[in-house]
Amino acid sequence: MRLRRASGRANHIQKHRDKRLLLVEDSRMFAAALKHGLELTHGINVAHCASLAAVKAEVAAAGEWAFSLAVLDLNLPDAPNCEALDFILANNVPAIVFTAAFNDRTRDQILNRGVADCIVKNEPESIERLIAAVDRVLTKGRTTVLLVDSCATSRQDLAGILRRGLFAVIEASEAWEALQVLDQGEIIDVIVTDTGLADLAGLALLEEVHKRQGDDAVPIIGLSDQGDARLAARFIEAGGADFIRKPFLETEFSGRIRHAATLQKRIQALKLAAASDYLTGTFNRRHFFMTGPRLVDQYLRRGEGTSIAVLDIDHFKRLNDTYGHEIGDLVLKHVARRLKTLVGEEHLLARLGGEEFGILFDGLGVRDAFAFCERLRAELAKSKIVADDEELAITVSIGLATIEAPEAFENYLHAADQFLYMAKHAGRNRVISELTLLDALAS
């Protein structure tokens, strides 16, 4: 068991080993703890500076774009008034502030300047929170804005403002381009759209996004050079997150977009907590049934078929009866960890209940999905679980169904369940789909 944990840590270290982080901290204690924690946990190459002068020298020596992220204290001996933060942001380095306690207003002001996150020192688990925030920022990157404007000049100006505010920008000249970006699965934090689009009014785009994404719709901010207050009212009433009239101050524009993105991320974090299975940490059945139909709709709109699988741990009841529920829970957690590693974030994985897990594949046809499920089955069969000094082997059975046309989501799952039943009846530890049946008929 000790070796297996070490192996898992080694894989985690690989995650950010290609990135450099600038740590700006004058406290020796915090600097040592943060440098050690970041290098051990994420494998990041950390450069430490204790003063603004040292920061300037380090950045000059390293060159532009050398640092993926900076973690810094606001107040340094030679920079008591946030001068280090000003310098970091002016050099286009994303920043996380790690500083002494301050009020919510100050925190919001700092976040509105383009800071990725703000962690308060001297709070319980503050260092652990910072290490997690670094991983989150490096993994997800900057806030991504989908900018939709039919006027090339206006779009170019707005994109320049957003990029100066450290936003990542995807540009679209028409509404249909924006919808295509969303259907392709791009991770968008905020949509900013002119209300006078050439092919679809801003209100109509707003309605279409909400129709496609439901409660998880990306927040949309409307822009207009019209002075009619009724247009803003109609946009907000229709579900818009905000409405900005031109001309505007650049700081106001960036601040309101950042506020919408921050609020959306907080909402998504709450939804993620509600969508997680308490025991295994995978998504739960409710999330699978709420998100699955929307994803299937996206796949079919893109003209792609896909597949859905139901996986069941073999002889799980016998294992519970023999070893007790505590060992049963240990097995469930082990299977879930392996599945999350093997499935990754590309496909939707959830615990459906008991010892059953569901997988909705992102655009994998039945042959590719069958090969994927075979790899899952083989990997799980090779893995061992140590319980009470006894090594347990586990196997799984998998039913796999294709999704080629619009139907009720329950129908897809029911079809996969039928194939799972066949796999159990045929002796377990196998994958069965329509391919299996066709191959059997052909032979």
Steps between C-alpha positions, in 0.01 A plus 500: 500500500786740577649450153166559333452834675851607402424412138185712511698793637756465221223525242370813671846660495506462122196725474671841519868413476535701178385825665687772691350688794623828648461505879518851650509472878719670763410263784760221519255264666226542239749504213660171608164329562351617170804417289525151650125436470469623141804309378405179680129506412503636145862467385510871417832678454476778763710817490489687833543876545474692829483854361373700202858565391566125489176447305601753235842341464351149476244599237762688297733199508229242425341693212139554392249214553757308711259462794165324479386649831611724788408454867568818694453693820351846448735678738878467478775700677578699182142488365247569778212613275441214255781611265608137452150406385497796259831384354390135467174590321677752275723214384197281413567241770181352658508549876368348820520730803603338831491764770390592852134539594299775332131571448271377223499839326879497466485142374244590233709800391804275459303235307360770272856594400546164331637289785417130461433445871555644847604281796524640853803405711480376857169319445466124556627306198597821317808338345297198384240737352770690314654181358153393381440846348828479308397165355158638407640809326771309312254232395213723393703798389361849477138604480388436143265747331308424181471838325223527240489816287418540130709819470865407442635833632291488817586133554871572465482786751304294752732202462797728570339629820425146615850374431649795688278391789666153484194328355531225241282599200321298233353721229186440292354737242153343492266324741520168313879500547455554874250212523740280306777579750273396787390181322863404446543486876727802549519603867352850505464702822313804361343601168516868405275584207395810312121507491496606134646187338457460124346151503327482839406765754673485837173407671450210259857378564435521873183292460676239284789456746258453791298254290811292430671520839211535743589584859872462421490774236808719467435855631439745215578872512333723242666802337326784318564858388126567511377719784164323534475378861220262400746291298713444811191412703381245243846344482527458878142371527578238233782361714799717412766529770571870435459777243763761415440814293770643276711700550632362828808519718747218431535419871121485540467270198768257623374516858140414411609209280730373774217531753267294278771235448581483873133464590456228237800306632367519855162371383668222304706404806180469706336296225805277481477432873131412462577281198765288675442155645578516873694171513698479176541864398373429148193674363172366635195355326309830509780683319528220243130525415502881497817546295480194276204613281663838432828335399324252274318790336836669433651184350204442270495866389866461402400198293689260726369175639617401845468220756396437858625229737384355829772332710428268793744348754473121483388307811481819706224368727706189580799725580287710738359189669847346539709800604245755620382836369817679605701289252221543245537877529877464462445307175257762368748779572780306333295432185388864488860627528616272221205595281558872553865457401422286195190687379637848571293815451428447130208264567220519761545249784249455784404254770145398417439325831633201694788347305393641161675776307392670179722645225372729225771519234584823323452420132636143510329263259424148614827345376723757668285493814514118507882510486498765776276283721722197441799700624302605809399140570857370458655775716251444782557124485876557541468735797511358851348623825662428837245456780583357842836379364319305228533584132166514320453478125194652335342479158226700331236436235406770252202556274548743211229657280521736202332841475417593141166682509300719742318294764420527869825479697355214706471293182873518436573395856244220485669360188840503673339327800373222274849439364634504860249229590628292207860548618408377849307206359791408269742458791597854610834680454417599143362777278192439289350729238329460167846435353527190716170372371586577137835325531329199657250481213777536241694209648 
